[in-house]
């Protein structure tokens, strides 16, 4: 691979971050399934331990398979470096802990993945870190919410589960005036459709379990930044010491998944647009939330900052929660599950599943209704997906 050439996305997902030929001229990189690495002598120990050498000590600190995955993710997100974690939540919580200290405040968007919500509203306050949940779609509200203790702004875009799209550049412009760090969860979009670091964000995080993997067989996370010193700090003071290390085998599976990321995302989106239009036209659907629809409230922001609209859709079924329950139980092809980004089409009830940690009275306030169904549109033929949704709605 020519290091001086700017390759396109699909090429970088296959070759990005590689440092040369694989051992024994293998086409695919090996899995370095080892906990420990040996030294030649004490001089070698000194060089490695003092970071004069890129050699390895212990897989919790680094491993060739993990390093390749980190390098590839850094390249795809236009960062200087990346840190692989055992899960998306390990990445998110470690990043937040690394940027906040007692008496600091974090501002978050009002809709977050349920476990992220719990970290912000329950765990961080135990360490005297304050938080404020606002509608980051309203930049004036952000300006009025910032005080001298505000150190981090954290949000997902598109958000889980109502797909609201936050203006990353707009948030960054406000944050930089006050030296506030901006952390963006890019899981729903993937690096194919959105690159927050190019829009000024300080850190981007992913649940690699989702689109990065794409096949439902890995749990993992990753954080990427342009600040090399911060990446070193995050890796050795947080990932290593909290022990949230990704296994070499999972890193290898994620490298395999990345090879088809562009191909998968294009088909995911093509299917999702057809499904969204079908749902929008159905008499039993009250509301469809999908950034690709012109009627969606943040469609114009999505057009401006994304290269596409992804494959996550939420919708509200006429008749409330009972009708929504009947709908998911009548599905034959789509499956009821909490995850997303897999080849299979998955549906879930946010209020009862991924977001059940939200207080009941906050659901409506934060734009989450009990009749909301979230669908991760898979790679099956779109005609079969729509036919399955239609028969479940009619029954």
Short mmCIF file of C-alpha atoms in Angstrom, two decimals:
data_model
loop_
_atom_site.label_atom_id
_atom_site.label_comp_id
_atom_site.label_asym_id
_atom_site.label_seq_id
_atom_site.Cartn_x
_atom_site.Cartn_y
_atom_site.Cartn_z
CA UNK A 1 0.00 0.00 0.00
CA UNK A 2 1.40 3.41 -1.03
CA UNK A 3 1.66 5.47 2.18
CA UNK A 4 1.65 8.71 0.17
CA UNK A 5 -1.58 8.00 -1.68
CA UNK A 6 -5.03 9.07 -0.47
CA UNK A 7 -7.05 5.92 -1.02
CA UNK A 8 -10.84 5.85 -1.02
CA UNK A 9 -12.90 4.53 1.90
CA UNK A 10 -13.42 0.92 0.74
CA UNK A 11 -9.70 0.54 0.08
CA UNK A 12 -8.79 1.92 3.50
CA UNK A 13 -11.14 -0.48 5.28
CA UNK A 14 -9.17 -3.37 3.77
CA UNK A 15 -5.60 -2.02 3.80
CA UNK A 16 -5.55 0.96 6.19
CA UNK A 17 -3.16 1.00 9.12
CA UNK A 18 -1.00 -1.83 7.81
CA UNK A 19 2.72 -1.48 8.39
CA UNK A 20 3.97 -3.97 5.82
CA UNK A 21 3.70 -7.61 4.81
CA UNK A 22 2.08 -10.10 7.15
CA UNK A 23 4.25 -12.89 8.65
CA UNK A 24 5.03 -15.67 6.16
CA UNK A 25 3.41 -13.58 3.39
CA UNK A 26 -0.07 -14.43 4.68
CA UNK A 27 -2.90 -12.56 2.99
CA UNK A 28 -4.65 -11.93 6.32
CA UNK A 29 -2.95 -10.77 9.52
CA UNK A 30 -2.55 -13.45 12.19
CA UNK A 31 -4.27 -13.42 15.56
CA UNK A 32 -1.58 -12.82 18.17
CA UNK A 33 -3.38 -14.94 20.77
CA UNK A 34 -0.92 -14.38 23.58
CA UNK A 35 -1.10 -12.65 26.94
CA UNK A 36 2.64 -12.00 27.28
CA UNK A 37 5.61 -11.08 25.07
CA UNK A 38 9.23 -11.98 25.83
CA UNK A 39 12.33 -9.77 25.92
CA UNK A 40 15.76 -10.37 24.44
CA UNK A 41 17.59 -8.96 27.46
CA UNK A 42 17.37 -6.25 30.16
CA UNK A 43 18.41 -3.56 27.69
CA UNK A 44 15.40 -4.56 25.58
CA UNK A 45 13.21 -4.32 28.69
CA UNK A 46 14.40 -0.77 29.33
CA UNK A 47 13.68 0.35 25.78
CA UNK A 48 10.20 -1.09 25.75
CA UNK A 49 9.22 0.05 29.24
CA UNK A 50 10.43 3.59 28.55
CA UNK A 51 8.55 3.74 25.21
CA UNK A 52 11.77 3.95 23.20
CA UNK A 53 10.53 0.87 21.33
CA UNK A 54 7.16 -0.07 19.88
CA UNK A 55 7.61 -3.69 20.97
CA UNK A 56 5.05 -5.36 23.21
CA UNK A 57 4.96 -6.33 26.89
CA UNK A 58 1.51 -7.61 27.77
CA UNK A 59 -1.73 -7.72 25.78
CA UNK A 60 -3.55 -5.51 28.29
CA UNK A 61 -1.17 -2.74 27.19
CA UNK A 62 -1.03 -3.61 23.51
CA UNK A 63 -0.89 -6.42 21.03
CA UNK A 64 -0.13 -6.49 17.28
CA UNK A 65 -3.70 -7.49 16.37
CA UNK A 66 -5.19 -4.76 18.56
CA UNK A 67 -2.71 -2.22 17.21
CA UNK A 68 -3.70 -2.95 13.62
CA UNK A 69 -7.38 -2.52 14.48
CA UNK A 70 -6.64 0.75 16.30
CA UNK A 71 -4.53 2.05 13.41
CA UNK A 72 -7.23 1.20 10.89
CA UNK A 73 -9.96 2.87 12.93
CA UNK A 74 -7.76 5.96 13.38
CA UNK A 75 -7.31 6.13 9.62
CA UNK A 76 -11.02 5.71 8.89
CA UNK A 77 -11.95 8.45 11.39
CA UNK A 78 -9.06 10.76 10.42
CA UNK A 79 -7.51 10.60 13.88
CA UNK A 80 -3.91 10.37 15.06
CA UNK A 81 -4.55 7.30 17.17
CA UNK A 82 -7.19 5.06 18.69
CA UNK A 83 -7.74 2.89 21.76
CA UNK A 84 -9.60 -0.41 21.52
CA UNK A 85 -11.82 -1.42 24.43
CA UNK A 86 -13.66 -4.56 25.51
CA UNK A 87 -17.03 -2.90 24.81
CA UNK A 88 -18.58 0.33 23.64
CA UNK A 89 -19.48 1.22 27.21
CA UNK A 90 -15.88 0.65 28.31
CA UNK A 91 -14.84 3.19 25.67
CA UNK A 92 -17.56 5.72 26.59
CA UNK A 93 -17.12 5.53 30.36
CA UNK A 94 -13.30 5.61 30.12
CA UNK A 95 -13.35 8.68 27.88
CA UNK A 96 -15.74 10.52 30.22
CA UNK A 97 -13.72 9.60 33.31
CA UNK A 98 -10.51 10.66 31.56
CA UNK A 99 -11.86 14.15 30.81
CA UNK A 100 -13.78 14.90 34.02
CA UNK A 101 -12.83 15.38 37.66
CA UNK A 102 -14.81 16.23 40.83
CA UNK A 103 -16.82 19.49 40.56
CA UNK A 104 -16.67 19.41 36.74
CA UNK A 105 -19.88 19.37 34.71
CA UNK A 106 -20.76 17.45 31.56
CA UNK A 107 -23.55 18.58 29.25
CA UNK A 108 -25.31 15.79 27.36
CA UNK A 109 -28.10 15.57 24.82
CA UNK A 110 -31.43 14.61 26.33
CA UNK A 111 -31.60 11.29 24.48
CA UNK A 112 -28.79 8.83 25.10
CA UNK A 113 -28.37 5.09 25.00
CA UNK A 114 -29.66 3.72 28.33
CA UNK A 115 -26.28 2.64 29.73
CA UNK A 116 -24.68 5.97 28.78
CA UNK A 117 -27.58 7.70 30.53
CA UNK A 118 -26.87 5.65 33.66
CA UNK A 119 -23.16 6.52 33.64
CA UNK A 120 -23.91 10.23 33.32
CA UNK A 121 -26.83 10.46 35.75
CA UNK A 122 -25.92 7.83 38.34
CA UNK A 123 -22.24 6.83 38.31
CA UNK A 124 -20.46 10.13 37.58
CA UNK A 125 -22.40 11.99 40.31
CA UNK A 126 -21.03 9.49 42.84
CA UNK A 127 -17.63 11.05 42.04
CA UNK A 128 -19.07 14.56 42.40
CA UNK A 129 -19.24 15.13 38.65
CA UNK A 130 -22.32 17.16 37.74
CA UNK A 131 -24.38 16.86 34.60
CA UNK A 132 -27.06 18.70 32.67
CA UNK A 133 -29.32 17.13 30.06
CA UNK A 134 -30.54 19.54 27.38
CA UNK A 135 -31.79 19.56 23.82
CA UNK A 136 -28.54 20.03 21.91
CA UNK A 137 -30.62 20.61 18.80
CA UNK A 138 -31.15 24.09 20.27
CA UNK A 139 -27.76 25.79 20.30
CA UNK A 140 -29.06 28.76 22.28
CA UNK A 141 -30.00 26.35 25.07
CA UNK A 142 -26.43 25.03 25.01
CA UNK A 143 -24.98 28.53 25.32
CA UNK A 144 -27.14 29.30 28.34
CA UNK A 145 -26.30 25.96 30.01
CA UNK A 146 -22.52 26.39 30.00
CA UNK A 147 -20.82 27.60 33.17
CA UNK A 148 -17.24 27.75 34.41
CA UNK A 149 -17.38 24.11 35.52
CA UNK A 150 -18.48 22.76 32.14
CA UNK A 151 -15.63 20.66 30.73
CA UNK A 152 -17.26 18.18 28.33
CA UNK A 153 -20.19 18.07 25.90
CA UNK A 154 -21.19 14.52 25.03
CA UNK A 155 -23.80 13.34 22.55
CA UNK A 156 -24.77 10.74 19.99
CA UNK A 157 -25.66 11.77 16.47
CA UNK A 158 -27.90 10.35 15.16
CA UNK A 159 -29.14 9.72 18.68
CA UNK A 160 -30.50 6.50 20.11
CA UNK A 161 -33.42 5.88 19.67
CA UNK A 162 -35.18 8.91 18.14
CA UNK A 163 -32.48 9.60 15.53
CA UNK A 164 -32.12 13.31 16.28
CA UNK A 165 -29.14 14.76 14.41
CA UNK A 166 -26.98 17.24 16.31
CA UNK A 167 -25.06 19.98 14.48
CA UNK A 168 -21.51 18.94 15.36
CA UNK A 169 -19.87 22.07 13.93
CA UNK A 170 -22.36 24.29 15.73
CA UNK A 171 -21.66 22.60 19.07
CA UNK A 172 -17.90 22.70 18.48
CA UNK A 173 -17.92 26.45 17.72
CA UNK A 174 -19.60 27.14 21.05
CA UNK A 175 -17.41 24.68 22.97
CA UNK A 176 -14.08 25.93 21.64
CA UNK A 177 -14.77 29.46 22.88
CA UNK A 178 -14.76 28.02 26.42
CA UNK A 179 -12.10 25.31 25.98
CA UNK A 180 -14.70 22.56 26.43
CA UNK A 181 -14.06 19.09 25.01
CA UNK A 182 -16.60 17.65 22.55
CA UNK A 183 -17.11 13.86 22.52
CA UNK A 184 -19.32 12.32 19.82
CA UNK A 185 -20.71 8.79 19.74
CA UNK A 186 -20.66 7.90 16.04
CA UNK A 187 -22.05 4.37 16.36
CA UNK A 188 -25.27 4.87 14.37
CA UNK A 189 -23.55 6.59 11.44
CA UNK A 190 -20.26 4.64 11.32
CA UNK A 191 -17.13 6.21 9.77
CA UNK A 192 -18.67 5.61 6.35
CA UNK A 193 -21.43 8.18 6.80
CA UNK A 194 -19.88 10.64 9.27
CA UNK A 195 -16.49 11.78 10.60
CA UNK A 196 -16.89 13.95 13.71
CA UNK A 197 -13.16 14.69 14.06
CA UNK A 198 -13.23 16.43 10.68
CA UNK A 199 -16.05 18.59 12.03
CA UNK A 200 -13.99 19.67 15.04
CA UNK A 201 -14.89 17.10 17.73
CA UNK A 202 -12.11 16.13 20.16
CA UNK A 203 -12.96 12.45 20.61
CA UNK A 204 -15.16 10.06 18.66
CA UNK A 205 -16.36 6.79 20.18
CA UNK A 206 -18.00 3.70 18.70
CA UNK A 207 -19.64 0.59 19.95
CA UNK A 208 -17.66 -1.57 17.54
CA UNK A 209 -20.17 -4.32 18.31
CA UNK A 210 -22.51 -2.68 15.81
CA UNK A 211 -21.65 -1.65 12.24
CA UNK A 212 -17.87 -1.98 12.64
CA UNK A 213 -18.36 -5.69 13.28
CA UNK A 214 -21.55 -6.09 11.29
CA UNK A 215 -22.10 -9.77 12.03
CA UNK A 216 -23.32 -9.92 15.62
CA UNK A 217 -20.40 -11.99 16.92
CA UNK A 218 -18.20 -9.44 18.73
CA UNK A 219 -18.53 -7.07 21.68
CA UNK A 220 -16.04 -4.21 21.45
CA UNK A 221 -15.51 -0.46 21.54
CA UNK A 222 -13.06 2.11 20.29
CA UNK A 223 -12.17 5.77 20.92
CA UNK A 224 -10.31 7.91 18.36
CA UNK A 225 -8.73 11.36 18.67
CA UNK A 226 -6.31 13.66 16.88
CA UNK A 227 -4.33 14.38 20.07
CA UNK A 228 -1.64 11.71 20.29
CA UNK A 229 -0.81 12.60 23.91
CA UNK A 230 -4.45 12.15 24.89
CA UNK A 231 -4.60 8.74 23.18
CA UNK A 232 -1.52 7.61 25.13
CA UNK A 233 -3.10 8.91 28.36
CA UNK A 234 -6.42 7.20 27.63
CA UNK A 235 -4.73 3.90 26.80
CA UNK A 236 -2.32 3.60 29.68
CA UNK A 237 -4.11 5.49 32.47
CA UNK A 238 -7.65 4.30 31.75
CA UNK A 239 -7.96 1.35 29.37
CA UNK A 240 -5.02 -0.47 30.95
CA UNK A 241 -5.68 0.43 34.56
CA UNK A 242 -9.44 -0.13 34.40
CA UNK A 243 -8.67 -3.34 32.51
CA UNK A 244 -11.17 -2.90 29.67
CA UNK A 245 -8.92 -4.59 27.10
CA UNK A 246 -10.26 -6.04 23.88
CA UNK A 247 -9.25 -9.64 23.14
CA UNK A 248 -6.96 -10.26 20.14
CA UNK A 249 -9.53 -12.61 18.63
CA UNK A 250 -12.22 -9.93 18.77
CA UNK A 251 -9.85 -7.40 17.21
CA UNK A 252 -9.21 -9.86 14.39
CA UNK A 253 -12.95 -10.36 13.85
CA UNK A 254 -13.44 -6.59 13.75
CA UNK A 255 -10.69 -6.25 11.15
CA UNK A 256 -12.55 -8.84 9.11
CA UNK A 257 -15.82 -6.97 9.56
CA UNK A 258 -14.26 -3.67 8.52
CA UNK A 259 -13.37 -5.09 5.11
CA UNK A 260 -17.02 -4.99 4.07
CA UNK A 261 -18.10 -1.87 6.00
CA UNK A 262 -18.58 0.35 2.96
CA UNK A 263 -20.41 -2.33 0.97
CA UNK A 264 -22.67 -3.11 3.91
CA UNK A 265 -23.47 0.51 4.77
CA UNK A 266 -24.50 1.29 1.22
CA UNK A 267 -26.92 -1.64 1.15
CA UNK A 268 -28.15 -0.98 4.69
CA UNK A 269 -29.01 2.59 3.69
CA UNK A 270 -30.65 1.61 0.42
CA UNK A 271 -32.89 -0.84 2.26
CA UNK A 272 -33.60 1.64 5.06
CA UNK A 273 -34.79 4.38 2.71
CA UNK A 274 -37.29 2.01 1.11
CA UNK A 275 -38.48 0.78 4.53
CA UNK A 276 -38.81 4.35 5.86
CA UNK A 277 -40.91 5.42 2.88
CA UNK A 278 -43.12 2.35 3.29
CA UNK A 279 -43.67 3.09 6.98
CA UNK A 280 -44.33 6.75 6.28
CA UNK A 281 -47.14 5.84 3.91
CA UNK A 282 -48.78 3.23 6.16
CA UNK A 283 -52.06 4.19 7.83
CA UNK A 284 -51.16 2.50 11.13
CA UNK A 285 -47.91 4.46 11.60
CA UNK A 286 -48.23 7.83 13.32
CA UNK A 287 -44.66 9.04 12.98
CA UNK A 288 -41.43 7.92 11.30
CA UNK A 289 -38.02 9.09 12.53
CA UNK A 290 -35.36 8.66 9.86
CA UNK A 291 -32.79 11.34 8.88
CA UNK A 292 -33.18 10.48 5.19
CA UNK A 293 -36.81 11.61 5.04
CA UNK A 294 -37.31 15.24 3.99
CA UNK A 295 -40.07 15.51 6.61
CA UNK A 296 -37.64 14.63 9.43
CA UNK A 297 -36.94 17.66 11.61
CA UNK A 298 -33.14 17.48 11.40
CA UNK A 299 -32.95 16.27 7.79
CA UNK A 300 -31.11 19.40 6.62
CA UNK A 301 -28.42 19.05 9.31
CA UNK A 302 -27.97 15.40 8.32
CA UNK A 303 -27.55 16.41 4.68
CA UNK A 304 -24.93 18.96 5.67
CA UNK A 305 -22.69 16.85 7.93
CA UNK A 306 -23.28 13.26 6.85
CA UNK A 307 -22.44 11.36 3.66
CA UNK A 308 -25.66 9.36 3.96
CA UNK A 309 -28.45 8.65 6.40
CA UNK A 310 -27.71 5.22 7.83
CA UNK A 311 -30.10 2.33 8.51
CA UNK A 312 -31.68 3.06 11.88
CA UNK A 313 -35.37 3.96 11.92
CA UNK A 314 -37.78 4.57 14.79
CA UNK A 315 -41.53 4.82 14.41
CA UNK A 316 -44.66 5.12 16.49
CA UNK A 317 -47.56 2.74 15.95
CA UNK A 318 -51.15 3.91 16.17
CA UNK A 319 -52.87 2.40 19.22
CA UNK A 320 -50.09 2.79 21.75
CA UNK A 321 -47.90 0.25 23.50
CA UNK A 322 -50.34 -2.68 23.26
CA UNK A 323 -50.58 -2.40 19.47
CA UNK A 324 -46.80 -2.04 19.24
CA UNK A 325 -46.36 -5.22 21.29
CA UNK A 326 -48.73 -7.10 18.98
CA UNK A 327 -46.79 -5.81 15.98
CA UNK A 328 -43.37 -7.06 17.11
CA UNK A 329 -44.82 -10.41 18.16
CA UNK A 330 -46.29 -10.93 14.67
CA UNK A 331 -42.97 -10.37 12.87
CA UNK A 332 -41.57 -13.48 11.22
CA UNK A 333 -38.36 -12.30 9.54
CA UNK A 334 -37.27 -9.37 11.71
CA UNK A 335 -36.14 -10.43 15.16
CA UNK A 336 -36.63 -8.88 18.61
CA UNK A 337 -33.22 -7.96 20.03
CA UNK A 338 -31.43 -5.04 21.68
CA UNK A 339 -28.50 -4.63 19.31
CA UNK A 340 -28.15 -3.15 15.83
CA UNK A 341 -25.90 -2.97 12.80
CA UNK A 342 -26.05 -6.68 12.00
CA UNK A 343 -26.88 -8.38 8.69
CA UNK A 344 -30.20 -9.41 10.24
CA UNK A 345 -33.07 -6.92 10.63
CA UNK A 346 -33.62 -6.33 14.36
CA UNK A 347 -36.47 -4.56 16.15
CA UNK A 348 -36.77 -3.45 19.76
CA UNK A 349 -38.91 -1.45 22.22
CA UNK A 350 -36.67 1.33 23.58
CA UNK A 351 -38.94 2.07 26.56
CA UNK A 352 -38.88 -1.57 27.67
CA UNK A 353 -35.40 -2.57 26.51
CA UNK A 354 -32.44 -0.31 25.71
CA UNK A 355 -33.88 2.74 27.48
CA UNK A 356 -35.72 1.15 30.39
CA UNK A 357 -33.33 2.94 32.76
CA UNK A 358 -34.98 6.26 31.91
CA UNK A 359 -37.54 7.31 34.54
CA UNK A 360 -41.04 6.72 33.17
CA UNK A 361 -41.99 10.39 33.52
CA UNK A 362 -38.94 11.44 31.47
CA UNK A 363 -39.79 9.36 28.39
CA UNK A 364 -42.17 11.87 26.83
CA UNK A 365 -40.05 14.84 27.94
CA UNK A 366 -37.05 13.36 26.14
CA UNK A 367 -39.01 12.42 23.02
CA UNK A 368 -39.39 8.70 23.76
CA UNK A 369 -42.87 7.20 23.70
CA UNK A 370 -44.00 3.78 24.88
CA UNK A 371 -45.30 2.98 21.40
CA UNK A 372 -41.94 3.68 19.76
CA UNK A 373 -40.34 0.78 17.90
CA UNK A 374 -36.74 0.96 16.70
CA UNK A 375 -35.65 -1.02 13.69
CA UNK A 376 -32.12 -1.76 12.53
CA UNK A 377 -32.67 -2.45 8.86
CA UNK A 378 -30.57 -5.42 7.80
CA UNK A 379 -29.20 -6.79 4.55
CA UNK A 380 -32.07 -9.06 3.60
CA UNK A 381 -33.88 -8.23 0.36
CA UNK A 382 -35.82 -5.04 1.12
CA UNK A 383 -38.96 -6.55 -0.39
CA UNK A 384 -38.93 -9.32 2.19
CA UNK A 385 -38.35 -6.84 5.03
CA UNK A 386 -41.28 -4.67 3.92
CA UNK A 387 -43.53 -7.68 3.39
CA UNK A 388 -42.78 -8.84 6.93
CA UNK A 389 -43.50 -5.40 8.40
CA UNK A 390 -46.70 -5.14 6.37
CA UNK A 391 -48.11 -8.50 7.43
CA UNK A 392 -47.36 -7.74 11.08
CA UNK A 393 -49.08 -4.35 10.85
CA UNK A 394 -52.14 -5.81 9.14
CA UNK A 395 -52.49 -8.59 11.71
#
